[in-house]
Coordinates of C-alpha atoms in Angstrom, one line a residue:
M1 CA 0.0 0.0 0.0
I2 CA 1.4 3.4 -1.0
S3 CA 1.1 6.2 1.6
C4 CA -0.6 9.3 0.6
R5 CA 1.7 11.3 2.7
S6 CA 5.5 11.9 2.5
N7 CA 7.1 13.7 5.4
L8 CA 10.8 14.1 4.7
G9 CA 11.2 17.3 6.6
Q10 CA 14.2 18.1 8.9
N11 CA 16.2 15.0 7.6
L12 CA 19.5 16.8 6.4
L13 CA 18.6 16.0 2.9
T14 CA 20.9 17.6 0.3
G15 CA 21.1 17.7 -3.5
K16 CA 18.2 18.3 -5.9
I17 CA 14.5 17.3 -5.4
P18 CA 14.1 14.0 -7.3
P19 CA 11.9 14.5 -10.4
S20 CA 10.7 10.9 -9.8
L21 CA 8.6 12.2 -7.0
G22 CA 6.2 13.4 -9.7
R23 CA 5.3 9.8 -10.4
L24 CA 3.7 9.4 -7.0
S25 CA 0.2 10.2 -8.3
S26 CA -1.7 9.4 -5.1
L27 CA 0.5 11.7 -3.0
R28 CA -1.6 14.2 -1.0
I29 CA 1.0 15.8 1.4
L30 CA 4.7 16.3 0.6
S31 CA 6.9 17.9 3.1
L32 CA 10.6 18.6 2.5
L33 CA 11.0 21.5 4.8
E34 CA 14.2 22.5 6.6
N35 CA 16.6 20.4 4.7
G36 CA 19.6 21.4 2.6
L37 CA 18.0 20.9 -0.8
S38 CA 19.3 23.0 -3.7
G39 CA 18.8 23.6 -7.4
T40 CA 15.6 24.5 -9.1
L41 CA 12.1 23.1 -8.5
P42 CA 11.5 20.0 -10.7
P43 CA 8.6 20.7 -13.1
E44 CA 7.6 17.0 -12.7
L45 CA 5.9 17.9 -9.3
G46 CA 3.3 19.6 -11.4
K47 CA 2.0 16.1 -12.2
L48 CA 0.8 15.6 -8.6
S49 CA -2.8 16.6 -9.4
N50 CA -4.0 15.1 -6.0
L51 CA -1.5 17.1 -3.9
E52 CA -3.1 19.1 -1.1
E53 CA -0.1 20.3 0.9
L54 CA 3.4 21.1 -0.4
W55 CA 6.0 22.1 2.2
L56 CA 9.4 23.3 1.0
P57 CA 10.5 26.1 3.4
S58 CA 14.1 26.6 4.6
N59 CA 16.1 25.0 1.8
N60 CA 18.4 26.4 -0.8
L61 CA 16.1 26.3 -3.8
R62 CA 16.5 28.8 -6.6
G63 CA 14.7 30.0 -9.7
D64 CA 11.1 30.4 -10.7
L65 CA 8.0 28.3 -9.9
P66 CA 7.6 26.0 -12.9
K67 CA 4.6 26.7 -15.1
D68 CA 3.7 23.0 -14.7
Y69 CA 2.6 23.8 -11.1
E70 CA -0.5 25.5 -12.4
N71 CA -2.0 21.9 -12.5
L72 CA -1.8 21.7 -8.6
K73 CA -5.4 22.9 -8.4
N74 CA -6.1 20.8 -5.2
L75 CA -3.5 22.6 -3.2
T76 CA -4.8 23.9 0.2
I77 CA -1.3 24.8 1.6
F78 CA 1.8 25.9 -0.3
G79 CA 4.8 26.9 1.8
I80 CA 8.2 27.7 0.2
G81 CA 9.5 30.4 2.6
G82 CA 13.2 30.9 3.1
N83 CA 14.4 30.0 -0.4
Y84 CA 16.0 31.9 -3.3
L85 CA 13.2 32.5 -5.7
S86 CA 13.2 35.2 -8.3
G87 CA 10.8 37.5 -10.1
P88 CA 7.2 38.3 -9.4
I89 CA 4.5 36.0 -8.0
P90 CA 3.4 34.0 -11.2
T91 CA 0.0 34.6 -12.7
F92 CA -0.7 30.9 -13.1
I93 CA -1.1 30.3 -9.4
A94 CA -4.4 32.2 -9.8
K95 CA -5.8 28.6 -10.5
W96 CA -5.0 27.6 -6.9
V97 CA -8.5 28.7 -5.8
N98 CA -8.6 26.1 -2.9
L99 CA -5.7 27.6 -1.0
Y100 CA -6.1 27.9 2.7
A101 CA -2.5 29.0 3.4
L102 CA 0.1 30.6 1.1
I103 CA 3.6 31.1 2.5
L104 CA 6.1 32.9 0.3
R105 CA 8.1 34.4 3.2
N106 CA 11.7 35.6 2.6
C107 CA 11.9 34.3 -1.0
S108 CA 13.4 37.3 -2.9
I109 CA 10.3 37.9 -4.9
T110 CA 9.6 41.2 -6.5
G111 CA 6.7 43.1 -8.2
S112 CA 3.3 43.7 -6.7
I113 CA 0.8 41.7 -4.9
P114 CA -1.5 40.0 -7.4
P115 CA -5.1 41.1 -7.1
Y116 CA -6.3 37.6 -7.9
I117 CA -5.3 36.5 -4.4
G118 CA -8.5 38.3 -3.3
S119 CA -10.6 35.9 -5.1
W120 CA -9.5 32.9 -3.1
N121 CA -12.5 32.4 -0.8
Q122 CA -10.8 29.8 1.3
L123 CA -7.6 31.8 2.1
A124 CA -7.1 32.2 5.8
Y125 CA -3.4 32.6 6.2
L126 CA -1.1 34.7 3.9
D127 CA 2.5 35.4 4.5
L128 CA 4.5 37.4 1.9
S129 CA 6.8 39.0 4.3
F130 CA 10.6 39.8 3.9
N131 CA 10.5 40.2 0.1
D132 CA 10.9 43.1 -2.3
L133 CA 7.3 43.7 -3.0
T134 CA 6.0 47.1 -4.1
G135 CA 2.8 48.9 -4.6
G136 CA -0.2 48.7 -2.3
I137 CA -2.7 46.1 -0.9
P138 CA -5.1 45.2 -3.7
N139 CA -8.7 46.3 -3.2
T140 CA -9.7 42.7 -3.9
F141 CA -8.4 41.8 -0.5
K142 CA -11.5 43.4 1.1
K143 CA -13.4 40.3 -0.1
L144 CA -11.1 38.1 2.1
F145 CA -11.6 37.3 5.8
L146 CA -8.1 36.3 6.8
Y147 CA -7.0 34.9 10.2
E148 CA -3.4 36.0 9.8
L149 CA -1.8 38.4 7.3
Y150 CA 2.0 39.0 7.2
L151 CA 3.4 41.6 4.8
T152 CA 6.4 42.7 7.0
G153 CA 9.6 43.9 5.6
N154 CA 8.6 44.8 2.0
M155 CA 8.5 48.1 0.2
L156 CA 4.7 48.4 0.1
N157 CA 3.1 51.8 0.2
G158 CA -0.1 53.7 0.1
T159 CA -2.9 54.5 2.6
L160 CA -3.9 51.5 4.6
P161 CA -7.5 50.7 3.9
D162 CA -10.0 50.8 6.7
W163 CA -11.3 47.3 6.1
I164 CA -7.9 45.8 6.9
Y165 CA -8.7 46.2 10.7
I166 CA -12.0 44.2 10.2
N167 CA -11.1 41.6 7.6
V168 CA -8.0 40.3 9.5
R169 CA -9.6 38.4 12.3
D170 CA -6.7 37.3 14.5
K171 CA -3.1 38.6 13.9
G172 CA -1.3 40.6 11.3
D173 CA 1.9 42.4 10.8
L174 CA 2.6 45.0 8.1
A175 CA 5.7 46.5 9.8
Y176 CA 8.6 48.0 7.9
N177 CA 6.8 49.2 4.8
E178 CA 5.7 52.6 3.7
F179 CA 2.1 52.5 4.6
I180 CA 0.2 55.5 5.9
F181 CA -2.6 55.1 8.5
P182 CA -6.1 56.3 8.0
E183 CA -7.8 57.8 10.9
P184 CA -11.2 55.9 11.2
E185 CA -13.1 56.8 14.4
A186 CA -13.4 53.1 15.3
H187 CA -9.6 52.7 15.4
K188 CA -8.4 55.8 17.1
N189 CA -7.1 53.6 19.9
L190 CA -4.6 51.9 17.5
P191 CA -0.9 52.9 17.9
N192 CA 0.5 55.4 15.4
N193 CA -2.7 55.6 13.5
N194 CA -1.8 59.1 12.2
S195 CA 1.7 58.5 11.0
R196 CA 3.8 56.4 8.7
I197 CA 3.1 52.9 9.7
N198 CA 5.4 50.9 11.9
L199 CA 3.0 48.1 13.0
T200 CA -0.6 47.9 12.1
F201 CA -1.4 45.5 14.8
P202 CA -0.1 45.1 18.4
E203 CA 3.3 43.6 18.2
E204 CA 3.5 41.8 21.5
I205 CA 3.0 38.4 20.1
M206 CA 4.5 36.9 16.9
R207 CA 2.8 33.8 15.8
E208 CA 4.7 31.5 13.4
Y209 CA 2.7 29.1 11.3
C210 CA 4.2 25.7 10.8
P211 CA 2.8 22.1 9.7
A212 CA 2.5 21.0 13.3
G213 CA 0.5 24.1 14.2
Q214 CA 3.0 25.4 16.7
K215 CA 2.8 29.0 17.8
K216 CA 5.5 30.9 19.7
S217 CA 5.2 33.9 21.9
Q218 CA 8.2 36.3 21.9
L219 CA 8.1 39.0 24.4
T220 CA 11.8 39.6 25.0
T221 CA 13.2 43.0 24.6
V222 CA 16.8 44.2 24.2
N223 CA 18.2 47.5 25.1
L224 CA 20.3 49.2 22.4
R225 CA 21.9 52.5 23.3
G226 CA 19.0 53.4 25.7
K227 CA 16.3 52.3 23.4
S228 CA 14.2 49.1 23.9
Y229 CA 13.3 46.9 21.0
T230 CA 11.4 43.6 20.9
L231 CA 13.1 40.5 19.7
K232 CA 10.5 40.6 16.9
Q233 CA 11.7 44.0 15.8
V234 CA 15.3 42.8 15.7
K235 CA 14.3 39.9 13.5
V236 CA 12.4 42.1 11.2
A237 CA 15.4 44.5 11.0
T238 CA 17.5 41.5 9.7
R239 CA 14.7 40.5 7.2
N240 CA 14.2 37.4 9.4
F241 CA 17.9 36.6 9.2
S242 CA 17.9 36.7 5.5
P243 CA 21.0 35.7 3.5
R244 CA 20.8 39.1 1.9
N245 CA 21.5 40.7 5.2
V246 CA 24.6 38.6 6.0
I247 CA 27.7 40.7 6.5
G248 CA 30.0 38.1 8.0
T249 CA 30.4 34.4 8.8
G250 CA 32.8 32.5 11.0
R251 CA 33.4 29.8 13.4
F252 CA 31.1 31.3 16.1
G253 CA 28.2 32.0 13.9
T254 CA 26.7 34.4 11.2
V255 CA 26.5 38.1 11.5
Y256 CA 23.5 40.1 10.0
K257 CA 23.0 43.7 9.3
A258 CA 19.9 44.9 11.2
E259 CA 18.4 48.2 10.1
L260 CA 16.2 49.5 12.9
P261 CA 14.1 52.7 12.5
D262 CA 16.6 54.9 14.2
Q263 CA 19.9 52.9 14.2
T264 CA 21.8 50.2 12.5
V265 CA 23.4 47.3 14.4
A266 CA 25.1 44.0 13.8
V267 CA 23.4 40.8 15.1
K268 CA 25.5 37.8 15.5
M269 CA 23.6 34.5 15.6
L270 CA 25.7 32.0 17.4
S271 CA 26.1 28.6 15.8
S272 CA 26.5 26.4 18.9
Q273 CA 23.5 24.9 20.6
S274 CA 25.5 23.2 23.3
K275 CA 24.3 23.6 26.9
H276 CA 27.8 24.7 28.0
V277 CA 27.9 27.7 25.6
I278 CA 24.2 28.7 26.4
D279 CA 24.8 28.5 30.2
Q280 CA 28.0 30.6 30.0
I281 CA 26.9 33.3 27.7
G282 CA 25.3 35.2 30.5
T283 CA 28.5 35.3 32.7
E284 CA 31.2 35.4 30.1
V285 CA 29.9 37.4 27.2
Y286 CA 27.4 39.8 28.8
A287 CA 30.0 40.9 31.2
L288 CA 31.7 42.5 28.1
T289 CA 29.2 45.3 28.2
T290 CA 31.5 46.9 30.7
L291 CA 34.3 47.1 28.1
K292 CA 34.4 50.7 26.8
H293 CA 37.3 51.6 24.5
E294 CA 37.6 53.3 21.1
N295 CA 39.3 50.3 19.6
I296 CA 36.9 47.6 20.9
V297 CA 33.6 46.9 19.1
E298 CA 30.9 47.9 21.4
F299 CA 28.8 45.1 22.7
L300 CA 25.2 46.4 23.1
D301 CA 23.0 43.5 24.3
G302 CA 22.1 39.9 23.7
Y303 CA 19.4 37.3 23.8
S304 CA 20.0 33.7 24.9
K305 CA 17.5 30.8 24.8
K306 CA 17.9 27.2 24.1
D307 CA 17.3 27.5 20.3
L308 CA 18.4 31.0 19.7
N309 CA 21.4 32.9 20.9
L310 CA 22.1 36.4 19.7
L311 CA 24.8 38.9 20.4
I312 CA 24.2 42.6 19.2
Y313 CA 27.1 44.9 18.5
E314 CA 27.6 48.3 17.0
Y315 CA 27.6 48.3 13.2
M316 CA 31.0 48.7 11.5
E317 CA 30.4 50.3 8.0
K318 CA 33.6 49.2 6.3
G319 CA 33.4 45.6 7.4
S320 CA 36.5 43.4 8.3
L321 CA 40.2 44.2 7.8
E322 CA 40.4 40.8 6.0
R323 CA 38.1 42.0 3.3
A324 CA 39.7 45.4 2.9
L325 CA 43.2 43.7 2.5
F326 CA 42.4 40.6 0.5
D327 CA 39.1 40.9 -1.2
A328 CA 39.6 42.1 -4.8
N329 CA 35.9 43.1 -5.0
S330 CA 36.3 45.4 -1.9
S331 CA 35.9 49.1 -2.6
T332 CA 38.0 50.0 0.5
R333 CA 41.6 51.1 -0.3
L334 CA 44.1 51.2 2.6
D335 CA 46.8 53.8 1.9
W336 CA 50.0 54.0 4.0
P337 CA 48.9 56.3 6.8
T338 CA 45.7 54.4 7.1
R339 CA 47.6 51.1 7.6
V340 CA 49.8 52.6 10.2
R341 CA 46.7 53.9 12.0
I342 CA 45.0 50.5 11.9
C343 CA 48.2 48.8 13.3
H344 CA 48.1 51.4 16.2
G345 CA 44.4 51.0 16.8
I346 CA 44.6 47.2 17.1
A347 CA 47.5 47.5 19.5
K348 CA 45.6 50.0 21.6
G349 CA 42.6 47.7 21.8
L350 CA 44.7 44.7 22.9
K351 CA 46.6 46.8 25.5
Y352 CA 43.3 47.7 26.9
L353 CA 42.2 44.1 27.2
H354 CA 45.5 42.9 28.6
E355 CA 46.5 45.8 30.9
D356 CA 43.9 48.6 31.2
N357 CA 40.6 46.8 31.7
P358 CA 39.5 47.7 35.2
S359 CA 37.6 44.5 35.9
R360 CA 39.9 41.7 34.7
K361 CA 42.6 40.9 32.2
I362 CA 41.2 39.4 29.0
V363 CA 43.0 37.2 26.5
H364 CA 41.3 37.4 23.2
R365 CA 42.7 34.0 21.8
N366 CA 41.5 34.6 18.2
I367 CA 43.2 37.7 16.8
K368 CA 43.1 37.7 13.0
P369 CA 42.0 40.1 10.2
S370 CA 38.4 38.8 10.1
N371 CA 38.0 39.8 13.8
I372 CA 39.3 43.3 13.2
L373 CA 36.5 45.6 12.0
L374 CA 36.7 49.0 10.4
D375 CA 34.3 51.9 11.0
G376 CA 33.3 54.5 8.4
N377 CA 36.6 56.4 9.0
L378 CA 38.7 53.2 8.7
N379 CA 39.4 53.1 12.5
A380 CA 40.2 49.6 13.6
K381 CA 38.2 47.9 16.4
V382 CA 38.8 44.4 17.9
S383 CA 35.6 42.2 17.8
D384 CA 34.5 38.7 19.0
L385 CA 35.7 39.2 22.6
G386 CA 35.1 36.2 24.9
L387 CA 33.8 33.8 22.3
A388 CA 37.0 31.8 21.7
K389 CA 37.1 31.0 25.4
L390 CA 33.5 29.7 25.4
Y391 CA 34.0 27.5 22.4
D392 CA 37.5 26.4 23.5
E393 CA 35.9 24.9 26.6
E394 CA 33.2 23.4 24.6
N395 CA 35.6 21.6 22.4
P396 CA 39.3 22.4 23.0
Y397 CA 40.6 20.6 19.9
K398 CA 38.2 21.6 17.3
F399 CA 39.5 25.2 17.5
I400 CA 43.0 24.0 16.6
Q401 CA 41.9 22.0 13.6
E402 CA 40.1 25.0 12.0
K403 CA 41.4 26.2 8.7
G404 CA 42.2 29.9 8.8
T405 CA 42.6 30.1 12.6
V406 CA 45.5 27.8 13.2
V407 CA 47.8 30.0 11.0
Y408 CA 47.4 32.9 13.5
M409 CA 47.9 30.7 16.6
A410 CA 50.9 30.9 19.0
P411 CA 52.7 27.6 19.1
E412 CA 52.3 27.2 22.8
Y413 CA 48.5 27.6 22.4
A414 CA 48.2 25.2 19.5
M415 CA 50.3 22.5 21.1
R416 CA 49.7 22.8 24.8
K417 CA 46.7 25.1 25.2
A418 CA 48.9 27.4 27.3
I419 CA 47.1 30.7 27.5
T420 CA 48.7 34.0 28.4
E421 CA 48.3 37.4 26.9
K422 CA 51.4 36.6 24.8
V423 CA 49.3 34.3 22.5
D424 CA 47.5 37.5 21.4
V425 CA 50.9 39.2 20.9
F426 CA 51.9 36.4 18.5
S427 CA 48.6 36.6 16.5
F428 CA 49.0 40.4 16.4
G429 CA 52.5 40.0 14.9
I430 CA 51.1 37.9 12.0
V431 CA 48.4 40.6 11.4
L432 CA 51.2 43.2 11.3
L433 CA 53.0 41.2 8.6
E434 CA 49.8 41.0 6.6
I435 CA 48.9 44.7 6.9
I436 CA 52.4 45.8 5.8
S437 CA 52.8 43.2 3.0
G438 CA 49.2 43.1 1.7
Q439 CA 49.5 39.3 1.7
T440 CA 47.6 36.7 3.8
N441 CA 49.1 34.1 6.1
A442 CA 45.9 32.0 5.8
K443 CA 46.4 30.2 2.5
Y444 CA 46.6 26.9 4.3
E445 CA 45.3 23.5 3.1
A446 CA 45.5 20.5 5.4
N447 CA 47.9 17.8 4.4
Q448 CA 49.4 20.0 1.6
E449 CA 52.8 21.7 1.5
T450 CA 52.2 25.4 2.1
E451 CA 54.5 28.4 2.1
F452 CA 53.3 30.6 4.9
L453 CA 53.9 34.4 5.0
L454 CA 55.5 34.0 8.4
D455 CA 58.0 31.4 6.9
T456 CA 58.9 33.9 4.1
A457 CA 59.3 36.7 6.7
I458 CA 61.7 34.6 8.8
V459 CA 63.8 33.8 5.8
L460 CA 64.0 37.4 4.7
H461 CA 64.7 38.5 8.2
S462 CA 67.6 36.3 8.5
K463 CA 69.1 37.7 5.3
G464 CA 68.5 41.3 6.3
R465 CA 66.0 41.8 3.4
L466 CA 62.8 42.2 5.4
S467 CA 61.8 45.3 3.5
E468 CA 61.1 43.2 0.5
L469 CA 57.8 42.3 2.2
V470 CA 56.4 45.8 1.9
D471 CA 53.3 45.9 -0.3
K472 CA 54.3 47.0 -3.8
Q473 CA 51.2 49.2 -3.9
M474 CA 52.7 51.5 -1.3
P475 CA 54.8 54.5 -2.4
N476 CA 58.5 53.8 -2.5
E477 CA 59.3 56.8 -0.4
H478 CA 62.0 57.1 2.3
V479 CA 59.5 57.8 5.2
V480 CA 57.2 55.0 4.2
M481 CA 60.1 52.4 3.9
K482 CA 61.6 53.6 7.2
Q483 CA 58.3 53.2 9.0
A484 CA 57.6 49.9 7.3
K485 CA 61.0 48.5 8.4
I486 CA 60.3 49.4 12.0
I487 CA 56.9 47.8 12.0
L488 CA 58.1 44.7 10.3
E489 CA 61.0 44.4 12.9
L490 CA 58.3 44.8 15.7
A491 CA 56.2 42.1 14.0
M492 CA 59.2 39.7 14.1
R493 CA 59.6 40.3 17.8
C494 CA 55.9 39.6 18.4
V495 CA 56.1 36.2 16.6
D496 CA 59.2 35.0 18.6
Q497 CA 58.8 31.3 19.4
S498 CA 59.5 32.1 23.0
P499 CA 56.5 33.9 24.7
T500 CA 58.8 35.6 27.3
L501 CA 60.8 37.3 24.5
R502 CA 57.7 38.8 22.9
P503 CA 56.9 42.4 23.8
T504 CA 54.0 43.5 25.9
M505 CA 51.2 45.4 24.2
S506 CA 52.3 48.5 26.1
E507 CA 55.6 48.3 24.5
V508 CA 54.0 47.8 21.1
V509 CA 51.8 50.8 21.5
S510 CA 54.7 53.0 22.6
E511 CA 56.7 52.0 19.5
L512 CA 53.8 52.5 17.1
E513 CA 53.0 55.9 18.7
R514 CA 56.6 57.0 18.0
I515 CA 56.1 56.0 14.3
S516 CA 52.7 57.8 14.1
N517 CA 54.2 61.0 15.6

């Protein structure tokens, strides 16, 4: 007997959706949600004329909905949120007149909302949020009586019609669009009803629709520079953690740009779900709010629950030093005075952590160009404080094995996990070499012979030819070459194999200040 249901959701499936599924003519429910499926949607699924529910959210699917899907006239639920579709909502789905729920959330769709949706008499749940939709809400929608309507995070505009308050029976969210509120007598008590819209319905509860019918209440607020925001507002500001808002990825998680109404921040979603990391975030990371220094990325607030751990920082307009130095597509250009200032800024940040922090000495453990961020004026700030410690304790050997991290690691740390402030000094020395040379030390492949920048520097230093490392893009001027030689010599002292022979960050700062002056 062939089942009429196929629930393959959350099974870590990868690759493309098999076209052979289109031969399961009796299939009524197909769920492939929250896997790693990629590629385009197979047209063959359009042959499933008996299909009533099709769940495809949270994969890596791309392209358009195939025209063959117009045959899916028995669909009651179609969910494909969190994928990479393109173009407008196709006209052929007007034939899906039996739809109860349509979820096209966070799909990169463009264009306007099709008026034909207003003719679907059975429609109760509509989610078109976090896309690039324009225009207004079609007048045909006044024929609908929706239970839930989500149009959050688009570019919709126009005056919000009066009937929207009546026709949406339960919950709705139209935040982060360009709507203008009317002023009907019956709705004078609604918030912001005489200004450009923020939320059209009370925002205290965000209800998320899913196949199991689960609903979550999220009441948590975070405080960012004296202003409170709900967790929901933070999510909306990242377009629900959209790939389009990603500004950085790394071992500890993914960083998203969050554009709130009156400020922009960076939100790091931590990747670990281990109980240790979750338990320690409160004591180890939130304590970092006491750190205040011009060369430390400001930690603003955070949120920590079992399934979601967020750290919120000031937004750094120019991104990472790694990108500025090594990404050919970066528009940021670092001239010689800027490079010297960046070296000095990193050193001052580390000196503060090692020696000037009033509460305790902090060893960063993971200094590298991707953890040095640049503001709009190309001032350098150290980021990711405290995270290496948490993840080290969770898995002390995984950190060492990671490509791109080991090449900045002091030998005593890599081999014996010996931790003093001198491990940061060693990593800083590598970063100095990279800044002055414009070359990366991170071109490392496991089990392959690799020539590291540090190896090259050691050889040139022994031959008295260290100045050959200076980036050829820098002007061949006496002052530049003199300063570069001093910084390169300082870098070689920082990367000494013996921790006791490495300078302190106070000594480093003093030497760089003499150069800057």
